[in-house]
PDB file of C-alpha atoms in Angstrom:
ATOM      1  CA  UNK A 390     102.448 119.306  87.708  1.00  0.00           C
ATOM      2  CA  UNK A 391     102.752 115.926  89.321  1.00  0.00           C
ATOM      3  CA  UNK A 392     105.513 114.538  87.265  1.00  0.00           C
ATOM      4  CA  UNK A 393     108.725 114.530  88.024  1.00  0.00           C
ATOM      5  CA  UNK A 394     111.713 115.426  85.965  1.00  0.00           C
ATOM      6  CA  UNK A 395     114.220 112.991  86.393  1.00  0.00           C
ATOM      7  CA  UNK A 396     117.658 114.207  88.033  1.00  0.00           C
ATOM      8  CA  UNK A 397     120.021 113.076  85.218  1.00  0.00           C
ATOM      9  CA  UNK A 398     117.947 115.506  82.575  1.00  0.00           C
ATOM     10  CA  UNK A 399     117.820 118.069  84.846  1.00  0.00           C
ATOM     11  CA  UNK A 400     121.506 117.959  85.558  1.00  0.00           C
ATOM     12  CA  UNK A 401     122.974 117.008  82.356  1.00  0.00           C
ATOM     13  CA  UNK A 402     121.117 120.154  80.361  1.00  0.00           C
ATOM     14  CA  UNK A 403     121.547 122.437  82.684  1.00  0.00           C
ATOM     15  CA  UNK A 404     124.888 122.384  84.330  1.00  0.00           C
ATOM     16  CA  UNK A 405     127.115 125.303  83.977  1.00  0.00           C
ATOM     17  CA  UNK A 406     124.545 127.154  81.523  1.00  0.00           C
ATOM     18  CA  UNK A 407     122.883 130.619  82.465  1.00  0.00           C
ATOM     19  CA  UNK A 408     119.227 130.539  83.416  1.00  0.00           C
ATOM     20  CA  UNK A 409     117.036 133.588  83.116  1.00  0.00           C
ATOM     21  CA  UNK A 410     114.349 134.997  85.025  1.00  0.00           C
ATOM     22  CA  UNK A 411     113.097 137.562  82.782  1.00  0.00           C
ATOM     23  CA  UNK A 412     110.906 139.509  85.333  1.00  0.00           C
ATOM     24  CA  UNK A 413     114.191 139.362  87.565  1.00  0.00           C
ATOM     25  CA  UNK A 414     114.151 137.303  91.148  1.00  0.00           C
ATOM     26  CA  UNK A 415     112.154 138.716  93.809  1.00  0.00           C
ATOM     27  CA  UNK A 416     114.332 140.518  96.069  1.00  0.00           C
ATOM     28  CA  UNK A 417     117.322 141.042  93.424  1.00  0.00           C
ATOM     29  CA  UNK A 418     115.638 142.689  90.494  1.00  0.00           C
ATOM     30  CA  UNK A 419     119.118 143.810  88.895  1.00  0.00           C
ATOM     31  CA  UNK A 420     119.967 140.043  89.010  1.00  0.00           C
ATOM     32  CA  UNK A 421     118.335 138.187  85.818  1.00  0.00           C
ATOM     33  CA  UNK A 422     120.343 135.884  84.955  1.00  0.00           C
ATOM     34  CA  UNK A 423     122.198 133.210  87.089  1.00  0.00           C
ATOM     35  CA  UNK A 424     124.808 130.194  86.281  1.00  0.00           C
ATOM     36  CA  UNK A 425     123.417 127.019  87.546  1.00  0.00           C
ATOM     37  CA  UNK A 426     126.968 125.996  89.102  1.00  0.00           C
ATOM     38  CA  UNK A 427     127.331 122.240  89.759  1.00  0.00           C
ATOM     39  CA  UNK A 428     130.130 119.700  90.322  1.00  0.00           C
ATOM     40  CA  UNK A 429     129.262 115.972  90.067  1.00  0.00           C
ATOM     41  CA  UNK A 430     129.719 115.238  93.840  1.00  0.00           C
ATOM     42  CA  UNK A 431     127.398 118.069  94.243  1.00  0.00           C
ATOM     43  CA  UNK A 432     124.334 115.982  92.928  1.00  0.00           C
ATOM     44  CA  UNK A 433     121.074 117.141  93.478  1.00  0.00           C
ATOM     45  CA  UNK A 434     122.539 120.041  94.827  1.00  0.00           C
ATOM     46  CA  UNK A 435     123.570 123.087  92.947  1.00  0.00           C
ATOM     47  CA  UNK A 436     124.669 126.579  93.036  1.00  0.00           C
ATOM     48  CA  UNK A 437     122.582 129.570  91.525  1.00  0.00           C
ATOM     49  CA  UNK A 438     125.167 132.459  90.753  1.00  0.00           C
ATOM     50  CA  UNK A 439     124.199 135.770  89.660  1.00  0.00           C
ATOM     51  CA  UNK A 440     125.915 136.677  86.083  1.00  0.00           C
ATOM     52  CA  UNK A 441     125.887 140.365  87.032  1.00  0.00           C
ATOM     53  CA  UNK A 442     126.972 140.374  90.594  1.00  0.00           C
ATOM     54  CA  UNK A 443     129.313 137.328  90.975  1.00  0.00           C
ATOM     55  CA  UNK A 444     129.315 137.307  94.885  1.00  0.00           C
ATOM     56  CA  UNK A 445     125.444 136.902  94.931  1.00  0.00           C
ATOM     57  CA  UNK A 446     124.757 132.937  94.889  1.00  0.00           C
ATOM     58  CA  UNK A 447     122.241 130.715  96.023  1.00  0.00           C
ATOM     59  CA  UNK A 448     122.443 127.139  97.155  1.00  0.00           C
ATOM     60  CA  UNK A 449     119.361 125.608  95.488  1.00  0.00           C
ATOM     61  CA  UNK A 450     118.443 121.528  95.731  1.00  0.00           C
ATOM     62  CA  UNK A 451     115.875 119.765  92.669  1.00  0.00           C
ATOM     63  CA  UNK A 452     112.859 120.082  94.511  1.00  0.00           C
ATOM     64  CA  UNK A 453     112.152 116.022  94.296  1.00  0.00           C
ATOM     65  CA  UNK A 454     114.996 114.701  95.437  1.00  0.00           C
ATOM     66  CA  UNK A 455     114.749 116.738  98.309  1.00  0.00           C
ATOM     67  CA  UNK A 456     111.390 115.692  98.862  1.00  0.00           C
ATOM     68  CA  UNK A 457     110.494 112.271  96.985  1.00  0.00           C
ATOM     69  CA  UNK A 458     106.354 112.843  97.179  1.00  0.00           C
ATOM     70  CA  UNK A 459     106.587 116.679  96.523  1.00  0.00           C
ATOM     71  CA  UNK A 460     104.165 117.777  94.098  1.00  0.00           C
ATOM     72  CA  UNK A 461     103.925 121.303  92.334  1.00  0.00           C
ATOM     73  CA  UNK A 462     100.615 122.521  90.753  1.00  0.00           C
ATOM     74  CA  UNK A 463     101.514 125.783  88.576  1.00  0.00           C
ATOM     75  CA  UNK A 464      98.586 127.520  86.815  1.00  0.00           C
ATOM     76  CA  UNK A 465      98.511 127.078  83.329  1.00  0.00           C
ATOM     77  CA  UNK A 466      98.854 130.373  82.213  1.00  0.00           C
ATOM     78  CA  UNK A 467     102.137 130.664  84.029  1.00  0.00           C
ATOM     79  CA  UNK A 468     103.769 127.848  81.828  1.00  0.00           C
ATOM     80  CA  UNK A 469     102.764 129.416  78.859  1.00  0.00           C
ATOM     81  CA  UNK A 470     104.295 132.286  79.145  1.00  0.00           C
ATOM     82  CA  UNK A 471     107.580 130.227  80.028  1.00  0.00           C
ATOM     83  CA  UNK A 472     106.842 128.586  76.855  1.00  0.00           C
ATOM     84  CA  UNK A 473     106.011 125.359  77.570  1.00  0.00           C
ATOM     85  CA  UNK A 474     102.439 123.812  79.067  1.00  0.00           C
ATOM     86  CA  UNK A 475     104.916 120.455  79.181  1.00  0.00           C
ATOM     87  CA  UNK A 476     105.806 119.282  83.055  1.00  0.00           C
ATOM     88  CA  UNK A 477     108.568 117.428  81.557  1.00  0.00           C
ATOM     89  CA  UNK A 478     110.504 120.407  80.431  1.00  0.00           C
ATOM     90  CA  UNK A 479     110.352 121.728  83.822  1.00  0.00           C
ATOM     91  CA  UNK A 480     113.383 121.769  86.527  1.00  0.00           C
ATOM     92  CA  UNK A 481     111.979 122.462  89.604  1.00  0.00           C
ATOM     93  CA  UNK A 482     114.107 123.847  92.871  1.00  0.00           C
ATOM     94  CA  UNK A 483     114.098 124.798  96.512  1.00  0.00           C
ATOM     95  CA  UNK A 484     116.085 127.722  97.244  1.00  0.00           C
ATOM     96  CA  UNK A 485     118.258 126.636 100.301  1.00  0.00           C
ATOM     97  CA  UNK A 486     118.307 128.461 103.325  1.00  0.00           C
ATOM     98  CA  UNK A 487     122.499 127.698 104.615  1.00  0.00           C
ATOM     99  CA  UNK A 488     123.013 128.737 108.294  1.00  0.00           C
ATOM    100  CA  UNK A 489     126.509 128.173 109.969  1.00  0.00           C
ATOM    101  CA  UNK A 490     126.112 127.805 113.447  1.00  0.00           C
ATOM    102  CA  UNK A 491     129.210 126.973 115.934  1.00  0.00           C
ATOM    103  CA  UNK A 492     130.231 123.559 114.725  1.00  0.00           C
ATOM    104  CA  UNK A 493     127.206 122.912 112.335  1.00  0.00           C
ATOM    105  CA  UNK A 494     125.980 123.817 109.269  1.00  0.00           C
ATOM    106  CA  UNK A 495     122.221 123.722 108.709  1.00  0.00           C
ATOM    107  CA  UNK A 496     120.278 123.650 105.527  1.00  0.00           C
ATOM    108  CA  UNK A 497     116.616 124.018 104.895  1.00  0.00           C
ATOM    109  CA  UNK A 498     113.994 124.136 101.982  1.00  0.00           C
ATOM    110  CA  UNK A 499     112.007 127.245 101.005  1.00  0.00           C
ATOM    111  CA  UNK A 500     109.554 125.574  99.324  1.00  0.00           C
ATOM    112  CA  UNK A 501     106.941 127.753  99.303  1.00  0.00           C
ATOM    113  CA  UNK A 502     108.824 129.935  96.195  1.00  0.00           C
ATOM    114  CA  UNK A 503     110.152 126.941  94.301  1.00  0.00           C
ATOM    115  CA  UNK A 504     112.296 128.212  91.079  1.00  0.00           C
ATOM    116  CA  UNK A 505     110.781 126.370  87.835  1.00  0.00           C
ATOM    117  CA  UNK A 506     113.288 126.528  84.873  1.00  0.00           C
ATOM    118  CA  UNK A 507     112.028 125.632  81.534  1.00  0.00           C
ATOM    119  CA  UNK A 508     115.094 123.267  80.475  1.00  0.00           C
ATOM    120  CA  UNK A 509     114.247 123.877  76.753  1.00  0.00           C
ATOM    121  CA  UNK A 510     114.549 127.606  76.634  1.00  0.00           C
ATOM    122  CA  UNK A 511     116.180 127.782  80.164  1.00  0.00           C
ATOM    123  CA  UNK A 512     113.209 130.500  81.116  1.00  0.00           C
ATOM    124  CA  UNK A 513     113.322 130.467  85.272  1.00  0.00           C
ATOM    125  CA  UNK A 514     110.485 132.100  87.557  1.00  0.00           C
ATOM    126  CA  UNK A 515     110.273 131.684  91.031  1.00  0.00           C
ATOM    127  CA  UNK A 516     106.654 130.647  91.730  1.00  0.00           C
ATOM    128  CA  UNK A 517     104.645 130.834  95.057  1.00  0.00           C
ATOM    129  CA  UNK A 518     102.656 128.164  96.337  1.00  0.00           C
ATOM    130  CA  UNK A 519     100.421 128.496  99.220  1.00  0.00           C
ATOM    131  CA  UNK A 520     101.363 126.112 102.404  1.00  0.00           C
ATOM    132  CA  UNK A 521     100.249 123.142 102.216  1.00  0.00           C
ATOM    133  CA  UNK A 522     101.013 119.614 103.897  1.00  0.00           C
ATOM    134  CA  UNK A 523     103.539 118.571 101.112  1.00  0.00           C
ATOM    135  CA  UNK A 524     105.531 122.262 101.712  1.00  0.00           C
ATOM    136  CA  UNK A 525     105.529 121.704 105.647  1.00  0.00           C
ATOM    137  CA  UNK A 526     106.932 118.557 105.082  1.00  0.00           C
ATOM    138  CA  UNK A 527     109.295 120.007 102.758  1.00  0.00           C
ATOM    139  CA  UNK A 528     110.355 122.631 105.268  1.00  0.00           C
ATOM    140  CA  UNK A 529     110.963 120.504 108.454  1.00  0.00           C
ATOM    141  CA  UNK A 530     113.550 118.148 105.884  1.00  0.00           C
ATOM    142  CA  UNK A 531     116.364 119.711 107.578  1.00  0.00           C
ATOM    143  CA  UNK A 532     120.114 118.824 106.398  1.00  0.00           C
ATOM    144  CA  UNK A 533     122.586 118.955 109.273  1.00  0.00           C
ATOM    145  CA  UNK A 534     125.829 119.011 108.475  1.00  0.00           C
TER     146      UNK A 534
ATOM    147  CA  UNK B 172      89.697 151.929  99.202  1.00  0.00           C
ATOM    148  CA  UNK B 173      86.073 150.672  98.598  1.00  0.00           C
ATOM    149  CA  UNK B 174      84.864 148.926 101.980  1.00  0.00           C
ATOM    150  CA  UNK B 175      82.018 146.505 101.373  1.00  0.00           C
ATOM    151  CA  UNK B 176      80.648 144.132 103.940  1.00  0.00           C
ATOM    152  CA  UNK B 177      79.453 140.296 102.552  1.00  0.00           C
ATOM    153  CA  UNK B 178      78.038 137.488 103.948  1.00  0.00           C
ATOM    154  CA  UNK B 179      78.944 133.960 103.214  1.00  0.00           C
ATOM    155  CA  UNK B 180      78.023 132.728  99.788  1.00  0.00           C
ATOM    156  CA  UNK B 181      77.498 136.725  98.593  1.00  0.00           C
ATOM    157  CA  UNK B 182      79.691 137.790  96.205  1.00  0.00           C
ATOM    158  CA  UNK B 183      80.823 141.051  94.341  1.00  0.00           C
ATOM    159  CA  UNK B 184      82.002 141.545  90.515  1.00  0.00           C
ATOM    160  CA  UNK B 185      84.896 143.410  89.380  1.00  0.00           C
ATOM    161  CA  UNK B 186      84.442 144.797  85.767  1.00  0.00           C
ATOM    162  CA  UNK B 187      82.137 142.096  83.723  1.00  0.00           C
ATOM    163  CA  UNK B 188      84.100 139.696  84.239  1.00  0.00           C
ATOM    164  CA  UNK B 189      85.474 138.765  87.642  1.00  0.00           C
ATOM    165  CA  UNK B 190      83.638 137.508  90.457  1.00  0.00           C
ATOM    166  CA  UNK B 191      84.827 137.343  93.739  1.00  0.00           C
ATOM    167  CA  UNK B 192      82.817 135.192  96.327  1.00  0.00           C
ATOM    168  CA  UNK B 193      83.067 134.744  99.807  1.00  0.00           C
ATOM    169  CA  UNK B 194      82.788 131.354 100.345  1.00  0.00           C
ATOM    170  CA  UNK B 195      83.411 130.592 104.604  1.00  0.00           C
ATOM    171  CA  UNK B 196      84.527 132.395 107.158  1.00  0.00           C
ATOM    172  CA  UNK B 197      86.239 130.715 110.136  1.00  0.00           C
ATOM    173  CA  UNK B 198      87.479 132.559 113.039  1.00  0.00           C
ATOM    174  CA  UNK B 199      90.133 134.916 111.764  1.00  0.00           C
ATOM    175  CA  UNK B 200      90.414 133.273 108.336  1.00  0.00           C
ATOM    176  CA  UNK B 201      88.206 134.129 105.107  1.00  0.00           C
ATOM    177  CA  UNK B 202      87.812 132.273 102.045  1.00  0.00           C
ATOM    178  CA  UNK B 203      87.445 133.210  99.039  1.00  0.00           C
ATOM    179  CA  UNK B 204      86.568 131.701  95.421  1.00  0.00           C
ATOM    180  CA  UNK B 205      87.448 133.942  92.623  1.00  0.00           C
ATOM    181  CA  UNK B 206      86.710 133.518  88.994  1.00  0.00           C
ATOM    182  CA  UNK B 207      88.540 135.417  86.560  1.00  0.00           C
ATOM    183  CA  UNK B 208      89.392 135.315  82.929  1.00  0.00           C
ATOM    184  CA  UNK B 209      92.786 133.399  82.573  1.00  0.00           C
ATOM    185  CA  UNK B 210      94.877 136.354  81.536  1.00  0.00           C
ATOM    186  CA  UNK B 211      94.418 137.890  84.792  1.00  0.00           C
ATOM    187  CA  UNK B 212      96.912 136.946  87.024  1.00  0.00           C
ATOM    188  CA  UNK B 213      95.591 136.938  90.665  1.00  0.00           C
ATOM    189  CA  UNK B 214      98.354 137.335  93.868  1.00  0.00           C
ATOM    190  CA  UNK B 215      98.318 136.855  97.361  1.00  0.00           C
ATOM    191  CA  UNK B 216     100.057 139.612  98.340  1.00  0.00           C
ATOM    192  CA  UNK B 217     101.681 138.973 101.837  1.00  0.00           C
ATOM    193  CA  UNK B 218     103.743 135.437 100.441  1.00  0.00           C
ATOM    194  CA  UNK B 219     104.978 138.002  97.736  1.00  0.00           C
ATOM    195  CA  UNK B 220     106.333 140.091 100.128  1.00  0.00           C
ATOM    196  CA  UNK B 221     107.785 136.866 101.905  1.00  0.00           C
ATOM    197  CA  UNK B 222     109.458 136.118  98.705  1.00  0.00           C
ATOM    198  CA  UNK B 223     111.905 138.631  98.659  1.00  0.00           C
ATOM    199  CA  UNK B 224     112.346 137.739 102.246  1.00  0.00           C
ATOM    200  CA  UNK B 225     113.088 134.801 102.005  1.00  0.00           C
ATOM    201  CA  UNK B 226     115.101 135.005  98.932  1.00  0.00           C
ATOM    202  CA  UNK B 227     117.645 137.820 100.912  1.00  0.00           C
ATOM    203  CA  UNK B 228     117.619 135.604 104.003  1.00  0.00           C
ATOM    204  CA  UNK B 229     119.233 132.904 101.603  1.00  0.00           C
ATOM    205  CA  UNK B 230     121.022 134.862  99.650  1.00  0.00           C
ATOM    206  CA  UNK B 231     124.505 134.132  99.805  1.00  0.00           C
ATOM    207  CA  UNK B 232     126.342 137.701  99.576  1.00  0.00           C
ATOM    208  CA  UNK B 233     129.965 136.628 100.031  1.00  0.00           C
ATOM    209  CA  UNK B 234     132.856 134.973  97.970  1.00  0.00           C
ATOM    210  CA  UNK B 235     131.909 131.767  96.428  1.00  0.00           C
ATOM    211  CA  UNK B 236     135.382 130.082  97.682  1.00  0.00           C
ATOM    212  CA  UNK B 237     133.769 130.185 101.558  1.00  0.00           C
ATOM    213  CA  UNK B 238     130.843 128.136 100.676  1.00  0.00           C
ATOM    214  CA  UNK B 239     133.225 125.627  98.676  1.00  0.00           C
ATOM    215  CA  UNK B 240     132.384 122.485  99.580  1.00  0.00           C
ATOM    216  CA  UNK B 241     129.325 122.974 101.678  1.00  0.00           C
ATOM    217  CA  UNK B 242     127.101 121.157  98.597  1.00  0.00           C
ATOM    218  CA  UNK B 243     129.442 117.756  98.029  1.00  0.00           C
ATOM    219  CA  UNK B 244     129.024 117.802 102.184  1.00  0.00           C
ATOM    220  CA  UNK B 245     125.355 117.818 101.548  1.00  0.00           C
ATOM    221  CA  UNK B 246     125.167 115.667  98.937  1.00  0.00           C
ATOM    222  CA  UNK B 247     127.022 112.929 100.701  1.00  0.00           C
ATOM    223  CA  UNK B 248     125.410 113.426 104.282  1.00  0.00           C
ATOM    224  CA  UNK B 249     121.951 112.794 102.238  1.00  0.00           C
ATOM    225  CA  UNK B 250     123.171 109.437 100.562  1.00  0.00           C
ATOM    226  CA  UNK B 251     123.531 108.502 103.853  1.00  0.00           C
ATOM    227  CA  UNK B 252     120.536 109.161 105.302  1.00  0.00           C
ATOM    228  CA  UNK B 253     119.171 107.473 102.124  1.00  0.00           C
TER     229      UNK B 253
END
């Protein structure tokens, strides 16, 4: 899945409509569907909030404008069952990893479980990719804030 | 659990229809080349585990007020850095 969805799509069908992961997200199992969360100044970032537990939210970033030369390969059979074998109707995200310090705030990439949502049908799974030069890049794209 | 030792380029077979071959061994690391019909769905299993590690270590369990403003920060520190 080389190609990448352009921001404006992503953004513009997704905003402020619930996403589900129907096998729930690893680690929250109760928690299956989320709102993607995102104000305009917020672009490419976003916030992933659980619909059943409102203080459980995730800071999440579109994986390629985080990283401009990431690439994803998903098996096949995965995008199938999210009902599309299309890369253009997939969002793809890092989950972001927010760590207050003193007087900074640090962000990083996980993006070894990137979250693919199926902007059609707005079907999300969180998707593991084994590390790999493009991921370690990913990783040491640290925010500072 | 079924212990069986391989060499490189041996293989064994699951069922008819998967094949799992060892394909190089290097140090502490093995590789391995499995073939498998497509609807079985074949898992690592330690990243799995590191999933739901990772996903609680950036969970964000508190009220979505404190975090206001943490993304537009973001977003304009990046357009800076271009």
């Amino acid at each position: 899945m080389n190609n990448s969805t352009s921001d404006k799509i992503t953004v513009e069908t997704l905003r402020n409509k619930i996403i589900e992961f129907p096998e729930g997200l690893p680690g929250f199992p109760a928690s299956r569907a989320f709102v993607m969360a995102q104000e305009p100044e917020e672009r490419p970032f976003a916030w992933m909030q659980s619909v059943s537990d409102p203080k459980l939210t995730f800071a999440i970033v579109d994986a390629y404008a985080w990283d401009k030369d990431f690439s994803l390969e998903v098996d096949d059979a995965a995008l199938e069952e999210m009902g599309s074998l299309d890369p253009l109707d997939y969002a793809v995200y890092f989950i972001l990893h927010i760590q207050k310090q003193e007087n900074r705030t640090t962000l990083q990439a996980k993006p070894n479980a990137p979250v693919l949502v199926n902007v059609r049908n707005r079907q999300a799974r969180q998707v593991v990719v084994s590390s790999s030069s493009t991921t370690e890049k990913a990783e040491a794209l640290c925010l500072q804030l | 659990m079924l212990v069986l030792s391989r060499k490189v380029g041996e293989s064994i077979k699951l069922a008819d229809d998967i094949e799992i071959t060892v394909l190089a061994v290097d140090n502490q690391r093995v590789r391995l080349g499995i073939r498998a019909p497509r609807h079985i769905d074949v898992r690592r299993s330690t990243p799995e585990v590191n999933i739901v590690e990772a996903n609680r270590e950036a969970a964000l369990v508190t009220d979505p007020a404190e975090n206001k403003g943490i993304l537009s920060k973001a977003a304009s520190a990046r357009n800076k850095q271009g």
